[in-house]
mmCIF file of C-alpha atoms and ligand atoms in Angstrom:
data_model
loop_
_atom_site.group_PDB
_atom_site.id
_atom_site.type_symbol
_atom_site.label_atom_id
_atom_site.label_comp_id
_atom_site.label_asym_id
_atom_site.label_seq_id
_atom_site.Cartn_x
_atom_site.Cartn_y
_atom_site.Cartn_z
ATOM 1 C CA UNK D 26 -219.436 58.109 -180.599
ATOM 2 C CA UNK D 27 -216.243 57.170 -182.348
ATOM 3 C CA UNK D 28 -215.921 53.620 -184.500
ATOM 4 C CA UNK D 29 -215.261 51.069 -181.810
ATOM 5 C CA UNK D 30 -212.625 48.276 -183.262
ATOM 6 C CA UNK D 31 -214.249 44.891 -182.847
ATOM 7 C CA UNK D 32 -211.276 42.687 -181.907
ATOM 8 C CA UNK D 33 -211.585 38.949 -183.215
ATOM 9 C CA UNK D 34 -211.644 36.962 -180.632
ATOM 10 C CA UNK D 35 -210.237 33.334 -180.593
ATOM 11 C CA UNK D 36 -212.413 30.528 -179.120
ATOM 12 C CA UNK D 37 -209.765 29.632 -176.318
ATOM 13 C CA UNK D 38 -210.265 32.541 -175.313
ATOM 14 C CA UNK D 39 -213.670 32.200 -174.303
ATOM 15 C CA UNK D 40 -214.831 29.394 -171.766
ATOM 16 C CA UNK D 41 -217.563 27.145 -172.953
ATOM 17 C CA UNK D 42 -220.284 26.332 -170.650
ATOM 18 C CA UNK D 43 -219.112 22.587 -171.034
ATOM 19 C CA UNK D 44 -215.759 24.014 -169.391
ATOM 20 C CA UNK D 45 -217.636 25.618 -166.420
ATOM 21 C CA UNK D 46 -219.916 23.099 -165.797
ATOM 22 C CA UNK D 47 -217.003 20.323 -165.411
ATOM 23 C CA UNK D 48 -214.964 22.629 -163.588
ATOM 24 C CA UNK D 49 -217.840 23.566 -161.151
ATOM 25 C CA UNK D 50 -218.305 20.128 -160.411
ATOM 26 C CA UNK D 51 -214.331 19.863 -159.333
ATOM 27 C CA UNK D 52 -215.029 22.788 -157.519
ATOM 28 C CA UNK D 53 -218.056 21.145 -155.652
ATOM 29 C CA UNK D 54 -215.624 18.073 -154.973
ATOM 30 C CA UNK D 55 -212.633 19.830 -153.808
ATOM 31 C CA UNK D 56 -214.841 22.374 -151.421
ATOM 32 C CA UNK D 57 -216.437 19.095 -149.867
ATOM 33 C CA UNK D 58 -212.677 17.471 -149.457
ATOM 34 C CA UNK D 59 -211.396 20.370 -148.067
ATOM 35 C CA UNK D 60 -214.323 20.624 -145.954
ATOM 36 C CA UNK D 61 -213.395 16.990 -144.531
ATOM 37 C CA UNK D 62 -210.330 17.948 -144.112
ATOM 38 C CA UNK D 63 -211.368 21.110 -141.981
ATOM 39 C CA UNK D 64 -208.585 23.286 -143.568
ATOM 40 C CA UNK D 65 -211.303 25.859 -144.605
ATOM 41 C CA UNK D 66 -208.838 28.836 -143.840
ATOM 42 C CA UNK D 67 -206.877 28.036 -146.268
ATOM 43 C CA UNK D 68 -209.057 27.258 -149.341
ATOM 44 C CA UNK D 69 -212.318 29.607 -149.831
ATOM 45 C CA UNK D 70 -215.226 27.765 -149.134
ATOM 46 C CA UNK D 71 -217.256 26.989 -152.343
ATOM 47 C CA UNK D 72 -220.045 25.431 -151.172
ATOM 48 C CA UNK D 73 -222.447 28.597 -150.794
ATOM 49 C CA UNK D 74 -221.488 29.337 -154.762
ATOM 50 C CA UNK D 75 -222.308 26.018 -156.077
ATOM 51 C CA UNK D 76 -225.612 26.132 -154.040
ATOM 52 C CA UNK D 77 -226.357 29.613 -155.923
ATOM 53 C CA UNK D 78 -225.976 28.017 -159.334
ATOM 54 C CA UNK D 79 -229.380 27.280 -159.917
ATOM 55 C CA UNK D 80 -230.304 30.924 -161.327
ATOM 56 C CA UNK D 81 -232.074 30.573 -164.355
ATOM 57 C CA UNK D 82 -231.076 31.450 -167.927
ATOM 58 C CA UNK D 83 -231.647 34.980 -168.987
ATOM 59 C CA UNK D 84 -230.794 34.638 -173.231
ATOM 60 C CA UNK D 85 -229.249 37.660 -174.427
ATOM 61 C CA UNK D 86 -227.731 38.649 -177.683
ATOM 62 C CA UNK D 87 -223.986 39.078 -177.914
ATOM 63 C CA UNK D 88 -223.495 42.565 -179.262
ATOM 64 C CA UNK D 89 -219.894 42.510 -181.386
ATOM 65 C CA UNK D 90 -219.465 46.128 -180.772
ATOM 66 C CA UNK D 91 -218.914 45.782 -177.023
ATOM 67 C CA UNK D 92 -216.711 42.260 -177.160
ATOM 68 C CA UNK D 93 -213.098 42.337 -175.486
ATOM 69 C CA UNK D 94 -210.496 40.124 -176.611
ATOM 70 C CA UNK D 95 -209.411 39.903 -173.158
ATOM 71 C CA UNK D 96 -209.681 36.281 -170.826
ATOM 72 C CA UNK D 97 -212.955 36.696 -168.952
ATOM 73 C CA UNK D 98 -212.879 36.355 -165.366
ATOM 74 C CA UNK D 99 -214.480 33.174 -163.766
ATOM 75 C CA UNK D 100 -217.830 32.620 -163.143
ATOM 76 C CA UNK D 101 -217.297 31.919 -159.650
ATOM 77 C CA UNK D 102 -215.036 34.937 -159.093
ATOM 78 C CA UNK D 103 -217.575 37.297 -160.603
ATOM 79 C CA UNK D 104 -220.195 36.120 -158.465
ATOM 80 C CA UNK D 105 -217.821 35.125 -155.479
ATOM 81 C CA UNK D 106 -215.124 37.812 -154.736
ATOM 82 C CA UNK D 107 -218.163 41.317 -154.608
ATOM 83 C CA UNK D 108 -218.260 44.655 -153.166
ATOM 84 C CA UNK D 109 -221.605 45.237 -152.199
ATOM 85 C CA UNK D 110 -221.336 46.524 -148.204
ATOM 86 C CA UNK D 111 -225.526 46.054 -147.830
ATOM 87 C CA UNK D 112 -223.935 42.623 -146.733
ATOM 88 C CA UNK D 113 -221.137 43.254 -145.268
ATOM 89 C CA UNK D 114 -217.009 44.558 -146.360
ATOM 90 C CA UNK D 115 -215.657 41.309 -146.697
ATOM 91 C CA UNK D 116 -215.719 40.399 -150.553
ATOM 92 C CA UNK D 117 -217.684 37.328 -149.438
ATOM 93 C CA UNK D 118 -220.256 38.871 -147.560
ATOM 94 C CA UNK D 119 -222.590 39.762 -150.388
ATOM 95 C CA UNK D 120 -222.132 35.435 -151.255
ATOM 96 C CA UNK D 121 -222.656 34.083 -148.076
ATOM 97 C CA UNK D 122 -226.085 36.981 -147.133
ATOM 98 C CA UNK D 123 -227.299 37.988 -150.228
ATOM 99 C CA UNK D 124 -229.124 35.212 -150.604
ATOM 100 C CA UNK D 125 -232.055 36.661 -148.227
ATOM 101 C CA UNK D 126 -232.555 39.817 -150.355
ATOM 102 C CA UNK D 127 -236.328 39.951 -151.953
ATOM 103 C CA UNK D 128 -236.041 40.600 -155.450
ATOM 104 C CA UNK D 129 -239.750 40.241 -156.290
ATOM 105 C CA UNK D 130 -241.985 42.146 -156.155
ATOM 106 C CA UNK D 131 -239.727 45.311 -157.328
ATOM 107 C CA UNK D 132 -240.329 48.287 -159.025
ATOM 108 C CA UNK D 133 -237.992 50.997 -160.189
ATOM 109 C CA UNK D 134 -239.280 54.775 -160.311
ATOM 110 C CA UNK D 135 -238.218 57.254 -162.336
ATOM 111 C CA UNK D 136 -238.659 60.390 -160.951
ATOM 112 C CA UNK D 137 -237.128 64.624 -160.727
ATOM 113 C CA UNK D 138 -236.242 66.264 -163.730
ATOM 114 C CA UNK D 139 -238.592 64.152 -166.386
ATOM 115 C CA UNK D 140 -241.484 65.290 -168.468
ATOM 116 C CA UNK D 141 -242.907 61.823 -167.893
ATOM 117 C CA UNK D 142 -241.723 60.491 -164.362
ATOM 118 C CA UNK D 143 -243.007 56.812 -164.297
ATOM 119 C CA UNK D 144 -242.436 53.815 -162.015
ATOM 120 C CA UNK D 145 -241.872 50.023 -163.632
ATOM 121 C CA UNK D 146 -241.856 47.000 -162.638
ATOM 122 C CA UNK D 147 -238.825 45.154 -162.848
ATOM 123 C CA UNK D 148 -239.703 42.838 -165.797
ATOM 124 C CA UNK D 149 -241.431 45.254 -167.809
ATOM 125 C CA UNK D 150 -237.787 46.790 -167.596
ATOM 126 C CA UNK D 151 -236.501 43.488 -169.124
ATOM 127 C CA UNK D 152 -238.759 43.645 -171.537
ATOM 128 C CA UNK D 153 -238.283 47.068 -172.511
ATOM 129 C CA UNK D 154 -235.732 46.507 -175.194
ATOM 130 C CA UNK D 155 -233.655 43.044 -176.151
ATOM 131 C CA UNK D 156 -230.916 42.455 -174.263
ATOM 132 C CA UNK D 157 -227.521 42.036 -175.443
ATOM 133 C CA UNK D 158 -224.592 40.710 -174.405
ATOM 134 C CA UNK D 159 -221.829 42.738 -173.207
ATOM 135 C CA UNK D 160 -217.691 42.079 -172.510
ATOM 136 C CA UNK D 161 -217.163 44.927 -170.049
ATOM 137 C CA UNK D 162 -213.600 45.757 -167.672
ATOM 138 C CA UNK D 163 -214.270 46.252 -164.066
ATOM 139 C CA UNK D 164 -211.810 47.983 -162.636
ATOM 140 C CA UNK D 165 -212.327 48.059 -158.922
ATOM 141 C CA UNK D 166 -210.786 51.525 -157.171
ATOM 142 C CA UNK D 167 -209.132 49.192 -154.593
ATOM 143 C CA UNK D 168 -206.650 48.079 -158.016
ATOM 144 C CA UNK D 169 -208.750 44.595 -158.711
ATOM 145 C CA UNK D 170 -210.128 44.457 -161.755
ATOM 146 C CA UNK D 171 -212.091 41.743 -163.950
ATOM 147 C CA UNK D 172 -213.342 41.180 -167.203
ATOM 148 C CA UNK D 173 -217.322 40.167 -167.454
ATOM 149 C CA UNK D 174 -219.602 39.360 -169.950
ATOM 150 C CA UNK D 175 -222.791 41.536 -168.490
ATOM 151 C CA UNK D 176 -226.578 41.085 -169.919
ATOM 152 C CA UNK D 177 -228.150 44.070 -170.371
ATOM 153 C CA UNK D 178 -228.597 47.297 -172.549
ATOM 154 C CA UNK D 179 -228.228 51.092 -172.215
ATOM 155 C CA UNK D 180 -229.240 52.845 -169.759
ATOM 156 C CA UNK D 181 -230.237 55.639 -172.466
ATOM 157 C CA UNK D 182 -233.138 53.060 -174.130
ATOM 158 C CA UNK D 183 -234.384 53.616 -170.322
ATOM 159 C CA UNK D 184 -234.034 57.600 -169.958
ATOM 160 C CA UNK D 185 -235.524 58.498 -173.318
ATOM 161 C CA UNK D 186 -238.847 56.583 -172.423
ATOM 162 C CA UNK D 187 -239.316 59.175 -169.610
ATOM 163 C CA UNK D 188 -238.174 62.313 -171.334
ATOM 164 C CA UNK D 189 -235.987 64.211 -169.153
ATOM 165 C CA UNK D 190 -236.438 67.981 -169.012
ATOM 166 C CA UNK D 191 -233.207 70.336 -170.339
ATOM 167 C CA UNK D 192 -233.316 70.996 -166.433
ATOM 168 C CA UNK D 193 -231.974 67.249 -165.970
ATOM 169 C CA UNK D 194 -227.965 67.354 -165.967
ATOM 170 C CA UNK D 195 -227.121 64.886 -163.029
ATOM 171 C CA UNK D 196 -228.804 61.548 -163.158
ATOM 172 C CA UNK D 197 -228.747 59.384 -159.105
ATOM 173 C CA UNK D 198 -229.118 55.976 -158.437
ATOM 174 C CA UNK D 199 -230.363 54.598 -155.284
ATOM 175 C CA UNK D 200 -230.069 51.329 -154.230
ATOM 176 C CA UNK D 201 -232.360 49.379 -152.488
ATOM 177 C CA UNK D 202 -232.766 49.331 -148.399
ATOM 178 C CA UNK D 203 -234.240 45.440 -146.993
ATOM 179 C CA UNK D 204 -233.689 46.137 -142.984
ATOM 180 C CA UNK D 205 -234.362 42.431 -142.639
ATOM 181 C CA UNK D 206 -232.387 41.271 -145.248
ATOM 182 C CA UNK D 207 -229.309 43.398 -145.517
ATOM 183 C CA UNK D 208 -226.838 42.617 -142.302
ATOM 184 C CA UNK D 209 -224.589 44.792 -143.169
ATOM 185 C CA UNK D 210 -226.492 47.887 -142.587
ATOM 186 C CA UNK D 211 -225.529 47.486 -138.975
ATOM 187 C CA UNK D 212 -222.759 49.225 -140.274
ATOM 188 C CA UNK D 213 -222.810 52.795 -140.322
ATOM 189 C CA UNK D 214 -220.218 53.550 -142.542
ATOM 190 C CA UNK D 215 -222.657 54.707 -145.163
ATOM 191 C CA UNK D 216 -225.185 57.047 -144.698
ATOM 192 C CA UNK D 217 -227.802 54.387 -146.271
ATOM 193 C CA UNK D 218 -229.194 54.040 -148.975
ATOM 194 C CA UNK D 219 -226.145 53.732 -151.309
ATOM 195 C CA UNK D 220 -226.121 56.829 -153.859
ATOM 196 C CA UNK D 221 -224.340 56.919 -157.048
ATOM 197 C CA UNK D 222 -224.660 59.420 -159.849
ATOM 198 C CA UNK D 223 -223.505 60.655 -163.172
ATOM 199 C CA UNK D 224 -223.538 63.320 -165.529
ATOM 200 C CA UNK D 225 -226.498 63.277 -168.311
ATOM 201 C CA UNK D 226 -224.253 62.666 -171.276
ATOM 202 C CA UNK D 227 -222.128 60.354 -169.062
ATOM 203 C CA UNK D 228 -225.096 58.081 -168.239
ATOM 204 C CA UNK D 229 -226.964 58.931 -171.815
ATOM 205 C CA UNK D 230 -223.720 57.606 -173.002
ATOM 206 C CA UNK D 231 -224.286 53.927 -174.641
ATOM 207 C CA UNK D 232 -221.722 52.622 -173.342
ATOM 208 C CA UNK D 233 -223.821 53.054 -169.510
ATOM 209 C CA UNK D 234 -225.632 49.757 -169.421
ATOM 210 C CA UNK D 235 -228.309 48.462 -167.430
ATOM 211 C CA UNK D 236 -227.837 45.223 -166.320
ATOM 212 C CA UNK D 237 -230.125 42.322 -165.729
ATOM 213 C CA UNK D 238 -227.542 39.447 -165.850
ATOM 214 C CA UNK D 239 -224.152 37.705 -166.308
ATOM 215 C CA UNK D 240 -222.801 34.747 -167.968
ATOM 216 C CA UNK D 241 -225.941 34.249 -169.692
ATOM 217 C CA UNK D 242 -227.973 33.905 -166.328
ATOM 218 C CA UNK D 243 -230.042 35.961 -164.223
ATOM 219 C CA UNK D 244 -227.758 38.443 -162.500
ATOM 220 C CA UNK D 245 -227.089 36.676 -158.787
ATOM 221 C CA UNK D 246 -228.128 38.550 -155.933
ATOM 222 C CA UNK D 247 -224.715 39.485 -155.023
ATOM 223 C CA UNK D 248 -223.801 41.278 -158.235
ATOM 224 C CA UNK D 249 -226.746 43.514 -157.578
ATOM 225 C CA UNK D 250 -229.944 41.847 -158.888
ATOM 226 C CA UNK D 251 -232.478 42.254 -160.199
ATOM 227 C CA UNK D 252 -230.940 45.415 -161.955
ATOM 228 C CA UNK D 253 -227.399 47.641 -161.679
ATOM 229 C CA UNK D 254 -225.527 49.468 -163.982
ATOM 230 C CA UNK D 255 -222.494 48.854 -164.983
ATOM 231 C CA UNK D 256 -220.134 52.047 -166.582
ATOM 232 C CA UNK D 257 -216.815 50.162 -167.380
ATOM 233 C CA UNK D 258 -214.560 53.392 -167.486
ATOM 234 C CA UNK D 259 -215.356 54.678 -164.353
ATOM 235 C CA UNK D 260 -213.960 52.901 -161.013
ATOM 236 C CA UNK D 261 -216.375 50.010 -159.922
ATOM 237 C CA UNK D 262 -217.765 51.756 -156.883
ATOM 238 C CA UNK D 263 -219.629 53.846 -159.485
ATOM 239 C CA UNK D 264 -221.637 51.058 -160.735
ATOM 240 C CA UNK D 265 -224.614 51.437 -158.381
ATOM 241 C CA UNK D 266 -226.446 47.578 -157.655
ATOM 242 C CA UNK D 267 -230.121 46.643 -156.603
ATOM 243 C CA UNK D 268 -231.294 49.852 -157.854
ATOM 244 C CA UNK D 269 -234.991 50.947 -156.653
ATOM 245 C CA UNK D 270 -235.194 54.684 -157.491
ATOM 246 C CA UNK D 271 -233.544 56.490 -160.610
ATOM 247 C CA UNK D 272 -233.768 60.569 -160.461
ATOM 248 C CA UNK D 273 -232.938 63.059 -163.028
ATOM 249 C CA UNK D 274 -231.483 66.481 -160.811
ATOM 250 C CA UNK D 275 -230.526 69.831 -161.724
ATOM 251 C CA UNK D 276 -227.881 69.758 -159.214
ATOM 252 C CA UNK D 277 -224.986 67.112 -158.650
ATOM 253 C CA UNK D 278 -226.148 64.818 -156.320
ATOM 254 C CA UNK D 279 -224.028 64.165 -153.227
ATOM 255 C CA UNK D 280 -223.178 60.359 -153.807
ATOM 256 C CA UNK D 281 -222.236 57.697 -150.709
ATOM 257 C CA UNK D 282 -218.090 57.579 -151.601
ATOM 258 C CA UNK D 283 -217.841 61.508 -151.627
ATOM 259 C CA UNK D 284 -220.048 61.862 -148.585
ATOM 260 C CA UNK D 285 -217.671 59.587 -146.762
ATOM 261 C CA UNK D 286 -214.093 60.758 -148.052
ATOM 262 C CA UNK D 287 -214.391 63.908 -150.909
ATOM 263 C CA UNK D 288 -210.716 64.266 -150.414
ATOM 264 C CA UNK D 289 -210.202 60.208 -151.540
ATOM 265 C CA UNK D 290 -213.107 59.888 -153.907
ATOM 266 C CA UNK D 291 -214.420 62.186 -156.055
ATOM 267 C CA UNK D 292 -217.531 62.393 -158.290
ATOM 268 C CA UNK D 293 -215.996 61.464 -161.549
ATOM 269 C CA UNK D 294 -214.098 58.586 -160.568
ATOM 270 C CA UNK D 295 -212.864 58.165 -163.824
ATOM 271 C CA UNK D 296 -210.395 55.142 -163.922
ATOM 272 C CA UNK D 297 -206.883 57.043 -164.188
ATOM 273 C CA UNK D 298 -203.356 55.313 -163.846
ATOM 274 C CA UNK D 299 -201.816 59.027 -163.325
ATOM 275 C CA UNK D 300 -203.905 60.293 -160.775
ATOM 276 C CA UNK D 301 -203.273 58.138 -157.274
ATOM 277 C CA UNK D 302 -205.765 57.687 -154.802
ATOM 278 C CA UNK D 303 -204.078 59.657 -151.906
ATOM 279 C CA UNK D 304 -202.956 55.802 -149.967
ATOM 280 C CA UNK D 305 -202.899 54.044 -152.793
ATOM 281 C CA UNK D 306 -201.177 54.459 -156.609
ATOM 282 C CA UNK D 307 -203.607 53.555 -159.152
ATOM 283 C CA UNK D 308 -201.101 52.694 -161.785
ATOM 284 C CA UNK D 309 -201.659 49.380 -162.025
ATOM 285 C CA UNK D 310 -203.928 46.529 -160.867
ATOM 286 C CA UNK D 311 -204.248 43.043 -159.823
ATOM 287 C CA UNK D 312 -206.707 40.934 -162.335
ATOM 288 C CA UNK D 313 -208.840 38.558 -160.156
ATOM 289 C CA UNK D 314 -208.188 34.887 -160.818
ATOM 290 C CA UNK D 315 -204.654 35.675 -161.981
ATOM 291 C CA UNK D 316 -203.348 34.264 -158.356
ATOM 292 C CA UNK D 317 -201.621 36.385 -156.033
ATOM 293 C CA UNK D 318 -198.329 36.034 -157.404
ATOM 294 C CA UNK D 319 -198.952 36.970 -161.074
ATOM 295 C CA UNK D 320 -197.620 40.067 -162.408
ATOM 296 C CA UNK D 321 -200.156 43.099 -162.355
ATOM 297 C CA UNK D 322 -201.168 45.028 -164.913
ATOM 298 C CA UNK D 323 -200.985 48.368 -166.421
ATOM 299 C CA UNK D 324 -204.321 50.079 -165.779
ATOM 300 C CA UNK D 325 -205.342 51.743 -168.898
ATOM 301 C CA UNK D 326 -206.511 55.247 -169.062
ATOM 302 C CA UNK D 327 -210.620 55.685 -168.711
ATOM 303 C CA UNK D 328 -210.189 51.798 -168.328
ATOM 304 C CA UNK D 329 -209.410 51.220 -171.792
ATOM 305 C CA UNK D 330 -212.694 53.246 -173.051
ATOM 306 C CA UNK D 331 -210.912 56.183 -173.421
ATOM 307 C CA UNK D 332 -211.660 55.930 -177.736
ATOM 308 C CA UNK D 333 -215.271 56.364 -176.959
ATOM 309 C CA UNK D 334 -215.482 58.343 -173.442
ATOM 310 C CA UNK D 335 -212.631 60.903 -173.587
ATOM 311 C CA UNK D 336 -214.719 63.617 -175.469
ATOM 312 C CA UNK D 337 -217.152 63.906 -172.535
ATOM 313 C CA UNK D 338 -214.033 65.423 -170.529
ATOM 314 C CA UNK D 339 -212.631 67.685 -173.281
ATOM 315 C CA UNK D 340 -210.790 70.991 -171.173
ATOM 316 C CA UNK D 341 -211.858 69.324 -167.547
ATOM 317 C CA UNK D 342 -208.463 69.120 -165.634
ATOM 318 C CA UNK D 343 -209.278 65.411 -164.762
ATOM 319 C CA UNK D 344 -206.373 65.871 -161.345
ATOM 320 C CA UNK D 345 -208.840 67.847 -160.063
ATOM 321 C CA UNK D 346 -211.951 66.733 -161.020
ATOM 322 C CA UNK D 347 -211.290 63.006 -159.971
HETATM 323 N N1 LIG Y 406 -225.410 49.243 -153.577
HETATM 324 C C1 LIG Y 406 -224.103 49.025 -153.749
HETATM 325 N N2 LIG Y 406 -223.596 49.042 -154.991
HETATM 326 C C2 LIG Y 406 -222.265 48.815 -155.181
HETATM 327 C C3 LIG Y 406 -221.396 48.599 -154.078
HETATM 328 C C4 LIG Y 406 -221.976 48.591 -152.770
HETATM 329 O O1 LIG Y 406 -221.289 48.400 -151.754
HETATM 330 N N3 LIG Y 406 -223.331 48.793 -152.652
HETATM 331 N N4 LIG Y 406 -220.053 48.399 -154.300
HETATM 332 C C5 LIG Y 406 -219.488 48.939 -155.563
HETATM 333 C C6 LIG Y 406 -218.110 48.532 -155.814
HETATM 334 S S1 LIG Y 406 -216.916 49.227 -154.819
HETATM 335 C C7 LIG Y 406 -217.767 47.706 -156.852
HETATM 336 S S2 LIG Y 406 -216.137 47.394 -157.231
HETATM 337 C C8 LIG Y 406 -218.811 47.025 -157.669
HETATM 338 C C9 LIG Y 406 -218.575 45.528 -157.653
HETATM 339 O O2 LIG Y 406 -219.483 44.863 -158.494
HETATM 340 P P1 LIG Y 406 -219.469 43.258 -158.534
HETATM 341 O O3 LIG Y 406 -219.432 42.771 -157.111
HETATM 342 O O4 LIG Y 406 -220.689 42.848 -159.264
HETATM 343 O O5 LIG Y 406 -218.207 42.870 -159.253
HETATM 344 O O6 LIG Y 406 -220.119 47.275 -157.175
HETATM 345 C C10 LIG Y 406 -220.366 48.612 -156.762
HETATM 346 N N5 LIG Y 406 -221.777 48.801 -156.457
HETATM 347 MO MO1 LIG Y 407 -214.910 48.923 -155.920
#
């Protein structure tokens, strides 16, 4: 991997927890004026985030080399404004229902193309190495993007504890599938469980983190506890949540976006400001929290990650392979 530039970054640019706390309680007192007021349609309701707040503190290690000088994105956006259609396709479905999803007892197997397929429980997987704190760009493939501060580390630490076979090119993720607990899989717009998948260097790749938490907390059920990855140069759709089952395949695995629209979403998914989804241009994007009327910004090739990621796509015509 290629030197990564460690940006300084100055303390405004980072909110204290002083700053959220005070602001959360504004929050909690505007949502209950508004709520007085009944105009709920026209400010979001807050009241289901602040009751969510109580997750407990998951301590984590800031690691320099992954740090972004950019403005993170709110607390309450990340864990407010969420794709995650198990709930529902509104982006505050996964808020409002997530809330139901059992996150304990869990165990994630390991299984296909290993020498040593294995199945863990969730916090011997938090245990496994230390975790470290991570600045990672989501950029959503609906042109949204945000800038997080993720808990985690590398999926790799995980993959090289079960020894996967030279047969193992394609690694899948599959997320979990709570009947009871999941509304939106009334829908049948994917072919549940959700799939995602990469290529073995792509997920041995350090940059491909498992993630535990956010903001220093225990990841909220809505961002995909108790574990998701997170793989900041690819479009966010990628980044698999509430993962159960991790196998290591021979072949490419069929994942839920491609199995739905192949022509709109391909397997790479590589963020790319010069190739357009076929409704949409992907040129630029709209940073959540920003307010509607802010200017958007120039998407970045491979999301900004293209220093340490291009190499894995050295003579792949990226148009075509999107
Ligand atoms: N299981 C599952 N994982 C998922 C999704 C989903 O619908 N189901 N949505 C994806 C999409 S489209 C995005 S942009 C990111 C959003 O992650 P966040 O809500 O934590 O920001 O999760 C991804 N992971
Ligand atoms: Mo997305």
């Amino acid at each position: 991997m290629s030197k990564i530039k460690i940006p300084y970054i100055a303390p405004s640019e980072i909110t204290p927890e002083a700053v959220w706390l005070s602001r959360r309680k504004w929050l909690l007192q505007a949502g209950a004026g508004v709520a007085a007021l009944g105009a709920g349609g026209l400010v979001p309701d807050l009241s289901a985030w602040a009751a969510g707040q109580q997750s407990s503190a998951l301590p984590a290690q800031p690691n320099p080399q992954y740090w972004l000088s950019n403005k993170l994105t709110s607390e309450k956006d990340v864990s407010s404004y969420n794709n995650f259609y198990e709930f529902g396709t509104g982006k505050t479905d996964p808020l409002d229902y997530a809330g139901k999803m059992q996150t304990r007892p869990w165990t994630v197997s390991i299984e296909g193309e290993v020498a040593k397929p294995r199945t863990f429980d969730i916090d011997d997987l938090l245990k496994l190495a230390s975790l470290e704190e991570r600045i990672y760009r989501l950029r959503c493939v609906e042109a949204w993007s945000m800038v997080i501060p993720w808990s985690g580390y590398s999926l790799a630490t995980l993959l090289k504890q079960v020894e996967p076979t030279s047969k193992a090119k394609y690694v899948e993720f599959v997320t979990a599938v709570q009947p009871d607990n999941m509304p939106g899989l009334g829908d049948r717009i994917i072919d549940w469980p959700y799939v995602e998948g990469l290529r073995i260097d792509e997920a041995m790749h350090p940059l491909t983190m498992l993630v535990f938490g956010v903001y220093g907390k225990v990841l909220p059920n809505q961002n995909g506890a108790p574990m998701r990855v997170a793989i900041p140069w690819k479009y966010g759709f990628k980044s698999g949540k509430s993962i159960v089952k991790i196998r290591l395949l021979e072949k490419m695995p069929v994942t839920s976006w491609v199995k739905i629209a192949s022509n709109e979403y391909g397997f790479y998914a590589n963020v790319n400001p010069d190739v357009p989804h076929p409704r949409w241009s992907q040129a630029t994007e709209r940073r959540i929290g920003d307010g509607i009327f802010a200017p958007r910004v120039d998407t970045l090739m491979f999301n900004g990650y293209a220093d340490q990621v291009a190499s894995l796509y050295t003579g792949m015509d990226l148009r075509k392979n999107y």
